[in-house]
Short mmCIF file of C-alpha atoms in Angstrom, two decimals:
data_model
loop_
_atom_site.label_atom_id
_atom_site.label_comp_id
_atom_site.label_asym_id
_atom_site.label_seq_id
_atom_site.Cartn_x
_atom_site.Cartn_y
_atom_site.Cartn_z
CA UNK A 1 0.00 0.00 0.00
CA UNK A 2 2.79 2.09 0.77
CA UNK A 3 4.14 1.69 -2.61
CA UNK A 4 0.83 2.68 -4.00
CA UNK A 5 0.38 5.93 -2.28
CA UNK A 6 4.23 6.95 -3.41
CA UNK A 7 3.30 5.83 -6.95
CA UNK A 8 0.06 8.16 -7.00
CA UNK A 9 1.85 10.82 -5.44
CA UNK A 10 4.56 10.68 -8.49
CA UNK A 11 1.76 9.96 -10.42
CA UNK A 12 0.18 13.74 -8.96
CA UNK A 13 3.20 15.57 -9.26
CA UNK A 14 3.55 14.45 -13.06
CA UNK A 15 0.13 15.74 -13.67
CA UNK A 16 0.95 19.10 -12.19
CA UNK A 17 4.43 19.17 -13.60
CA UNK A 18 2.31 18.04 -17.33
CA UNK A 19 -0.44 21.46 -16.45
CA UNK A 20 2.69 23.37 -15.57
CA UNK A 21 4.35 22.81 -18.59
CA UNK A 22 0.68 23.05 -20.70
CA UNK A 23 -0.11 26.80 -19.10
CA UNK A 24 3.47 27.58 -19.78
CA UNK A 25 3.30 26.66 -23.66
CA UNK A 26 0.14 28.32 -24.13
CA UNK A 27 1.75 31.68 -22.73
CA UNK A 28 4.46 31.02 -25.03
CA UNK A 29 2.66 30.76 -28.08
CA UNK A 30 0.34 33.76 -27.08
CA UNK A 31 3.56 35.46 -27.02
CA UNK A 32 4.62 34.67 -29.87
CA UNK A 33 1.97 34.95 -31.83
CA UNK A 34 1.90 39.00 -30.51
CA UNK A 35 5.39 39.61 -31.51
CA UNK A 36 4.68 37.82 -35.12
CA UNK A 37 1.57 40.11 -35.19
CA UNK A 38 4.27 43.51 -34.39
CA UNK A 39 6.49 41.90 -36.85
CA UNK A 40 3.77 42.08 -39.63
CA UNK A 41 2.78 45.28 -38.59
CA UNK A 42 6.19 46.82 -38.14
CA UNK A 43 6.15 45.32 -41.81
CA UNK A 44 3.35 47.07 -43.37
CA UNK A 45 4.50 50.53 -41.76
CA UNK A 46 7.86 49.87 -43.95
CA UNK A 47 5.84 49.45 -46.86
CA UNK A 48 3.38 52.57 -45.96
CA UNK A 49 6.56 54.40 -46.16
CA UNK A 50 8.34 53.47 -48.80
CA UNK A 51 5.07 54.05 -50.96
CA UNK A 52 4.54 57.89 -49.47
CA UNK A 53 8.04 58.31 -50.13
CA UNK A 54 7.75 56.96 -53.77
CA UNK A 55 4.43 59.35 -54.09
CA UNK A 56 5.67 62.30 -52.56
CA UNK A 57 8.80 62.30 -55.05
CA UNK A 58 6.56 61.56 -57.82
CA UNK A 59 4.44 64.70 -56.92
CA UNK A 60 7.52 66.81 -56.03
CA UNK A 61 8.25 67.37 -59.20
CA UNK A 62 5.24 68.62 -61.38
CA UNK A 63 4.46 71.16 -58.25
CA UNK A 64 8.00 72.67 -58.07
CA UNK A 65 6.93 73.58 -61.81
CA UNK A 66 3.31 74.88 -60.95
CA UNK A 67 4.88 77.14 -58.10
CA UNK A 68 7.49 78.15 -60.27
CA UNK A 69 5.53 79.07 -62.98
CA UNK A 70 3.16 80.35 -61.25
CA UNK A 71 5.04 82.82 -59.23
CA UNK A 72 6.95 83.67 -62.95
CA UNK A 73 3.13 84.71 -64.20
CA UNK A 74 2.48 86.56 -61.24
CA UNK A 75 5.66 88.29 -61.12
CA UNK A 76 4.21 89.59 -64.85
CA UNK A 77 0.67 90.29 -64.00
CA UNK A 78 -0.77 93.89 -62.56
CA UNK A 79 -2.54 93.95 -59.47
CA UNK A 80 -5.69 94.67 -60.60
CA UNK A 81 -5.54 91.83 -63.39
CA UNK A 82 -9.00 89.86 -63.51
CA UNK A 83 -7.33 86.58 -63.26
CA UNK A 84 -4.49 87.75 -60.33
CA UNK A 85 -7.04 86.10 -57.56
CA UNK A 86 -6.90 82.93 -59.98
CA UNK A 87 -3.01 82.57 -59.94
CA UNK A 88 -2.95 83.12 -56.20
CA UNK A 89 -5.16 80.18 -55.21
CA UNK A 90 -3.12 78.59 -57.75
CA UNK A 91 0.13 78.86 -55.66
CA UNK A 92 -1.45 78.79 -52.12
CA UNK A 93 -2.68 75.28 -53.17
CA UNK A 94 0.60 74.56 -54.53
CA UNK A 95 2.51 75.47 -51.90
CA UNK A 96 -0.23 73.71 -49.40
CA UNK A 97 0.55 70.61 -51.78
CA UNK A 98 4.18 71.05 -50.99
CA UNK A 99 3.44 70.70 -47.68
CA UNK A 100 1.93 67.62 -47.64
CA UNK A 101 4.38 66.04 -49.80
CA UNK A 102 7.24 67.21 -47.59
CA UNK A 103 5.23 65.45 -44.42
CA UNK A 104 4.96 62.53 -46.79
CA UNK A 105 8.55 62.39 -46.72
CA UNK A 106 9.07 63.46 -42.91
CA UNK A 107 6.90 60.10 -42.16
CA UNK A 108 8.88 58.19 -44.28
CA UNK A 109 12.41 59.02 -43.09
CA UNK A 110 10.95 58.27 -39.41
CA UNK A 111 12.85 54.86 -39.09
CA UNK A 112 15.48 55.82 -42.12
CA UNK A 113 18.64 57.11 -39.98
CA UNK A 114 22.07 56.03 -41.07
CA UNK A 115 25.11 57.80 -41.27
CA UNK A 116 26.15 59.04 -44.94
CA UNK A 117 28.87 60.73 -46.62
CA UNK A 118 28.06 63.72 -48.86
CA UNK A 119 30.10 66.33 -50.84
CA UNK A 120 28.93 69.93 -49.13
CA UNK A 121 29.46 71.71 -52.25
CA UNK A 122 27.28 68.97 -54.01
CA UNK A 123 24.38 69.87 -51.80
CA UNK A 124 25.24 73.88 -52.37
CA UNK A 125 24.80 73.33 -55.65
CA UNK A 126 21.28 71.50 -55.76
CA UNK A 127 19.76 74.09 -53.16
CA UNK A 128 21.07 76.50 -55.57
CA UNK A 129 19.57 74.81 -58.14
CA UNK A 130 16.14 74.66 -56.77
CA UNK A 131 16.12 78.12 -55.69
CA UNK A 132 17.47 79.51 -58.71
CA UNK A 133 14.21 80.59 -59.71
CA UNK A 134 13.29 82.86 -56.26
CA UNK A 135 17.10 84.10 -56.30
CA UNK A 136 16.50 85.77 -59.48
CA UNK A 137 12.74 87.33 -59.31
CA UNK A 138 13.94 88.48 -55.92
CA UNK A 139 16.46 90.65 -57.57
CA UNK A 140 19.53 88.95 -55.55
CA UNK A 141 22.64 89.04 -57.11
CA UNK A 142 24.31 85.88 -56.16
CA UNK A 143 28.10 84.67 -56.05
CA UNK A 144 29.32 81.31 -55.07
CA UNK A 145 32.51 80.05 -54.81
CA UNK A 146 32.86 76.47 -53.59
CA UNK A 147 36.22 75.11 -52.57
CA UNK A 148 37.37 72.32 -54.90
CA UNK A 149 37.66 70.20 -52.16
CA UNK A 150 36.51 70.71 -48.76
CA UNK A 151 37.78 69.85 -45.19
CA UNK A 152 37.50 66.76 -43.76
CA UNK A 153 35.50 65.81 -47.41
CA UNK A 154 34.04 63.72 -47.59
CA UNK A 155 31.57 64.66 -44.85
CA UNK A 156 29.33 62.28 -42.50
CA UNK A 157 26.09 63.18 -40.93
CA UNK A 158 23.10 61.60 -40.37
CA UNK A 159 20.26 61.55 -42.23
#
């Protein structure tokens, strides 16, 4: 009998150890079945962003010419022109545009920092680029001289 009662005891023991082990797989899998569900998540906000980023460039473009041209046609057109009011909206919504687009971007860079080298007089030369436009109807008179190499070139920031 003795033998009996130490074999159901075992016996007991193994049950609980067996539940144990059961409560401590289930809390395992719920676990890991929330960090696959981050994971895929996580996922889809890379892919969110690389497609605003991939829109916002896209749009960048053709509004950079509406606001340019714009601002060229109002530069040209008298005050009391019938059509001024017209080219206005025109540009506020362009620029509003631009806004958007450059959040676009803003939300896309969120998990995109890395260190990167760039040439200084590289980046002079696009901002220069882009604002060529507002440099001249602004009546600025504008001289750049960029070093042919600059130093501690090439530079490292991050982006």
């Amino acid at each position: 009998m003795v033998s009996s009662a130490n074999q159901y005891e075992r016996l007991q023991e193994t049950i609980q150890q067996l539940r144990d082990a059961q409560v401590e797989s289930r809390s395992r899998l719920l676990a890991q079945q929330e960090a696959e569900g981050r994971l895929v998540q996580a996922a889809k906000l890379v892919a969110v962003g690389e497609m605003a980023a991939g829109i916002a460039h896209e749009l960048n473009n053709p509004l950079t010419t509406v606001t340019g041209f714009t601002e060229l046609i109002l530069d040209e057109t008298p005050a009391d022109a019938p059509h001024r009011a017209d080219l206005e909206m025109v540009l506020h919504e362009a620029l509003r545009a631009r806004g958007v687009v450059r959040r676009l971007l803003d939300f896309a860079r969120q998990g995109d920092r890395a260190r990167a080298r760039f040439d200084i007089n590289e980046i002079v030369d696009d901002v220069l680029a882009l604002t060529k436009h507002f440099i001249h109807t602004s009546g600025v008179q504008l001289e750049v001289e960029l070093e042919g190499t600059c130093p501690g070139f090439p530079w490292t920031a991050i982006k």
